[in-house]
Tab-separated table of N, CA and C in Angstrom:
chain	number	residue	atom	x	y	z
A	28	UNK	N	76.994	0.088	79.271
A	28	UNK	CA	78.057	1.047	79.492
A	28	UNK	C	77.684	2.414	78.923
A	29	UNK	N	77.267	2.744	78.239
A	29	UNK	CA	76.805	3.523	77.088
A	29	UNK	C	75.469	4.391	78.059
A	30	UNK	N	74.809	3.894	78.385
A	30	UNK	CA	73.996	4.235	79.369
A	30	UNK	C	74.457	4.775	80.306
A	31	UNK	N	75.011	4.588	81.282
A	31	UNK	CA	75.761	5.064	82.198
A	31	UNK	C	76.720	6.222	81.879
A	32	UNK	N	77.481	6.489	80.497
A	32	UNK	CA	78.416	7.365	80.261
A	32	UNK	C	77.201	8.117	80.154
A	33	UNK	N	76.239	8.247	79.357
A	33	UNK	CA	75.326	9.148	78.987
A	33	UNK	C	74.473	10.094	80.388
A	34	UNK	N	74.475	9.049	81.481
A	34	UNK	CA	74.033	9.740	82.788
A	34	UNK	C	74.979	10.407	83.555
A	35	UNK	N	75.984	10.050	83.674
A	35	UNK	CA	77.302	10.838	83.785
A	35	UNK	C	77.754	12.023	83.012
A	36	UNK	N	77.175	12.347	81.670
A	36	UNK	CA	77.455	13.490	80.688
A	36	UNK	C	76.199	14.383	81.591
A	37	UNK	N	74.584	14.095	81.611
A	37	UNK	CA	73.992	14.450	82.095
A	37	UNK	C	73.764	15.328	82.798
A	38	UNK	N	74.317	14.577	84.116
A	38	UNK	CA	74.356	14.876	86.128
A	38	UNK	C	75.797	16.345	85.457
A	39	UNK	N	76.955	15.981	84.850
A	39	UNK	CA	77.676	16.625	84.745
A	39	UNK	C	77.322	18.232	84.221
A	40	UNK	N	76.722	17.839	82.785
A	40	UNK	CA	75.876	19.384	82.077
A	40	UNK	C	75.037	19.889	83.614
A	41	UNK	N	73.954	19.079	84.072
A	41	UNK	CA	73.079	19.553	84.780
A	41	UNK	C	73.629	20.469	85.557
A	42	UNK	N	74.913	19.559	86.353
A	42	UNK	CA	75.668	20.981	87.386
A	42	UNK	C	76.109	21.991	86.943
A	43	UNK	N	77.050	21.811	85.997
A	43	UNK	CA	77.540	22.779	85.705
A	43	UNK	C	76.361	24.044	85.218
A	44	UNK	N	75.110	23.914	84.935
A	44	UNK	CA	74.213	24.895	84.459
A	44	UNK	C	73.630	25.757	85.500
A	45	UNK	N	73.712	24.891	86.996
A	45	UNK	CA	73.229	25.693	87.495
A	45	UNK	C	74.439	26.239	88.423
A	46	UNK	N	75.767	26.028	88.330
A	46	UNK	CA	76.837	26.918	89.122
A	46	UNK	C	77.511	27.969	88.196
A	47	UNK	N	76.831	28.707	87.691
A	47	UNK	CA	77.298	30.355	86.631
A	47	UNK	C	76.988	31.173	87.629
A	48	UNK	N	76.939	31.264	88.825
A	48	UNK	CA	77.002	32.288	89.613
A	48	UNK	C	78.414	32.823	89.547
A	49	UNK	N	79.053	33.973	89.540
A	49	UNK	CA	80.040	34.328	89.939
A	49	UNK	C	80.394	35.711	91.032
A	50	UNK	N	81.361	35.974	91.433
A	50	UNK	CA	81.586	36.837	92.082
A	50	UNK	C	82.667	38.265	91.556
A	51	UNK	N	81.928	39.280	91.559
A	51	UNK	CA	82.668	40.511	91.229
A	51	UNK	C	82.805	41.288	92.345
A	52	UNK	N	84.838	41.061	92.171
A	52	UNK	CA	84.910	42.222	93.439
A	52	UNK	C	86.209	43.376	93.110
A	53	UNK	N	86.511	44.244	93.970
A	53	UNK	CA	86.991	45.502	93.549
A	53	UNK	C	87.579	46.528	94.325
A	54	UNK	N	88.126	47.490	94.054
A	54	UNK	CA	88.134	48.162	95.593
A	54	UNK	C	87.899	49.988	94.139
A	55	UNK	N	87.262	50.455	94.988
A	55	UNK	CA	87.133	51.775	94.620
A	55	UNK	C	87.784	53.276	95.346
A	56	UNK	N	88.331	53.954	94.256
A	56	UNK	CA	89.231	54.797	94.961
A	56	UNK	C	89.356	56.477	93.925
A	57	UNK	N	89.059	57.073	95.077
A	57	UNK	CA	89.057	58.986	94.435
A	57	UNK	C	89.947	58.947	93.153
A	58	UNK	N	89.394	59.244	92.464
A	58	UNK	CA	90.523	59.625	91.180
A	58	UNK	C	91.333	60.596	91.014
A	59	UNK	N	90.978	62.172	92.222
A	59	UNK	CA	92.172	62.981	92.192
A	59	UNK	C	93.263	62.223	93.095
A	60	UNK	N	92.638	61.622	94.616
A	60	UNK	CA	93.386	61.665	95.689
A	60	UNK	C	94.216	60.325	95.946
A	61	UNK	N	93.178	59.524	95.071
A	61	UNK	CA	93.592	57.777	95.042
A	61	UNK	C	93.800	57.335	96.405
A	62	UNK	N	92.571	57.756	97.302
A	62	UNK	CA	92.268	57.118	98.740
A	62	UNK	C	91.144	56.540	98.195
A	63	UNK	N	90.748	55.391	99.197
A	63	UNK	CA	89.997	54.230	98.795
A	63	UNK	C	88.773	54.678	99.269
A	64	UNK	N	87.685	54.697	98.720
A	64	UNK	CA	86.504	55.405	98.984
A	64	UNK	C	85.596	54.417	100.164
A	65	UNK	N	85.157	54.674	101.430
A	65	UNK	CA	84.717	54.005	102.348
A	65	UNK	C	83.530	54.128	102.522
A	66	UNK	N	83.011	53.037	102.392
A	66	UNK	CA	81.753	52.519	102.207
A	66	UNK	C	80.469	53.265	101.057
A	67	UNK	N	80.963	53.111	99.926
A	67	UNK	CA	80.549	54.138	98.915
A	67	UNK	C	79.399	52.385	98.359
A	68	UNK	N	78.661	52.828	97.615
A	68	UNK	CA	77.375	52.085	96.970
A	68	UNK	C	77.857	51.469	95.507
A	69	UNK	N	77.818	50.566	95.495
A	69	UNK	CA	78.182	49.718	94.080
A	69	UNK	C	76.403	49.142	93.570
A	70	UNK	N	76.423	49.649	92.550
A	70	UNK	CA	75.133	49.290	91.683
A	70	UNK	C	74.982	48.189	90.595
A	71	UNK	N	74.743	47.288	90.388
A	71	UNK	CA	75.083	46.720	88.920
A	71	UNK	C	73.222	46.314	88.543
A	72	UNK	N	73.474	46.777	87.088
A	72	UNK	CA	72.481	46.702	86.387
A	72	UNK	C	72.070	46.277	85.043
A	73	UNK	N	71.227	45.551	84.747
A	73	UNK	CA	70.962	44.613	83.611
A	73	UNK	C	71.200	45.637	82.214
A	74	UNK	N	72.030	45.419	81.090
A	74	UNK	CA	72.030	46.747	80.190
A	74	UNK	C	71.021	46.316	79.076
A	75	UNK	N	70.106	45.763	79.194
A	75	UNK	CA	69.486	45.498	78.562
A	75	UNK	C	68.006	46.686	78.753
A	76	UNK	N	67.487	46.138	79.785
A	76	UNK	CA	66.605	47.525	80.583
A	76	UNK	C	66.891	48.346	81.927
A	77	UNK	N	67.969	48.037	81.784
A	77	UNK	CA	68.745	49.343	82.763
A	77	UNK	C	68.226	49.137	84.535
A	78	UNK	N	67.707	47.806	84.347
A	78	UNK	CA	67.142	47.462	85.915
A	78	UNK	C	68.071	47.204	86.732
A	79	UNK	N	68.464	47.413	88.408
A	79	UNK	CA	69.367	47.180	89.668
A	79	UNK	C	68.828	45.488	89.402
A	80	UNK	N	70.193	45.043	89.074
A	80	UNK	CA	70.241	43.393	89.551
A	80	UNK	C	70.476	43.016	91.005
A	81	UNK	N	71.576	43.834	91.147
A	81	UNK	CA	72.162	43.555	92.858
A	81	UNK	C	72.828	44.545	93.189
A	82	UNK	N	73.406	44.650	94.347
A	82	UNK	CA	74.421	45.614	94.600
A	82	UNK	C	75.251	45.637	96.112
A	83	UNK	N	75.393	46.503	95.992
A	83	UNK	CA	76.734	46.090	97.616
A	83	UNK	C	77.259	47.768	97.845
A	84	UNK	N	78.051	47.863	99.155
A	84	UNK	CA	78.506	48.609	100.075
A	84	UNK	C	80.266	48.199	100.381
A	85	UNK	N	80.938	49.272	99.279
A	85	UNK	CA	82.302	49.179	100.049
A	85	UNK	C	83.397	49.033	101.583
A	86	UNK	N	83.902	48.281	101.614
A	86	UNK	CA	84.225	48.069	103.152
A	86	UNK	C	84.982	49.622	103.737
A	87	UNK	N	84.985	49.538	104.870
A	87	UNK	CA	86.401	50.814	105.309
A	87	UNK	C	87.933	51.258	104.505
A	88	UNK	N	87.773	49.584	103.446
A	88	UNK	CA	89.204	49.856	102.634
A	88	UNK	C	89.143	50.126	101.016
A	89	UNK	N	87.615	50.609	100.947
A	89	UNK	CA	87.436	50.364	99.389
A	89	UNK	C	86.980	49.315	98.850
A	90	UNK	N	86.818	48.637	99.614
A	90	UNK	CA	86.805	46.985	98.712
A	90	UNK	C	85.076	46.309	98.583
A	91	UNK	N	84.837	45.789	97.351
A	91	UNK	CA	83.582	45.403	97.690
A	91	UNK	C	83.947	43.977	96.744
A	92	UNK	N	82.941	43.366	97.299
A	92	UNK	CA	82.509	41.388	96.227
A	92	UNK	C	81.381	41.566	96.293
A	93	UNK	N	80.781	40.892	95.250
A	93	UNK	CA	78.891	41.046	95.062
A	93	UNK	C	78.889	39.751	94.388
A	94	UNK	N	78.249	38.964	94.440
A	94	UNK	CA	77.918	37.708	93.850
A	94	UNK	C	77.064	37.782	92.909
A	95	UNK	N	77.186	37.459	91.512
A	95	UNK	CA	76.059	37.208	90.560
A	95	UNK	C	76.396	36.840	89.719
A	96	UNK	N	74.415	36.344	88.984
A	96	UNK	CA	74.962	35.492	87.728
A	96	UNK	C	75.755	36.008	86.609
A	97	UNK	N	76.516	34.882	85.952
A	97	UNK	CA	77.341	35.212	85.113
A	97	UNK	C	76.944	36.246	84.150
A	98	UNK	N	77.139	37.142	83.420
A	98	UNK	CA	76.703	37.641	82.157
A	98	UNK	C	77.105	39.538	81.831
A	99	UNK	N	76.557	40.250	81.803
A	99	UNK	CA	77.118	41.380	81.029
A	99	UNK	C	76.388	42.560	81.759
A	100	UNK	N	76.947	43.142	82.436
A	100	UNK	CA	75.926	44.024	83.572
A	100	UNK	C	76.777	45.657	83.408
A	101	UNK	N	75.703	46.318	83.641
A	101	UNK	CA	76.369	47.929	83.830
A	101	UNK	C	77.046	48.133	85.234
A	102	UNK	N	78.055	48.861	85.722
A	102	UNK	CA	78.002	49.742	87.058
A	102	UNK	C	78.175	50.599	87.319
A	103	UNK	N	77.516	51.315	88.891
A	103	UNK	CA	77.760	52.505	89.100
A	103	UNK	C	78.002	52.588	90.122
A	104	UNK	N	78.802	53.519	90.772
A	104	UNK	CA	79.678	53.863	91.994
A	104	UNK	C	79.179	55.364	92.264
């Protein structure tokens, strides 16, 4: 029994380590006019050495999602 709980703790850690992907999303918008900025460039970058991890393109409504791994990133718009 003991065996089995232990492969079950396992398979369980194992997944969960590799699903820390997450998704950051947003909508961006003029700060005088507060219209939603269309199709403007979202940057995110490691703040460690300031490298482009990923990035994305706002829709027609402002809005962007970018998928990535979990952790502590800069951005720029």
């Amino acid at each position: 029994m003991n065996k089995y709980f232990a492969l079950l703790l396992f398979f369980l850690f194992f997944s969960f380590s590799f699903s820390q992907q997450v998704k950051v999303t947003g909508v961006i918008k003029d700060s005088e006019t507060g219209q939603p900025l269309e199709y403007a460039t979202v940057a995110i970058y490691n703040p460690s050495d300031n490298s482009v991890v990923t990035g994305g393109i706002t829709d027609a409504e402002g809005k962007f999602s970018v998928p990535v791994q979990a952790g502590t990133y800069n951005f720029s718009f």
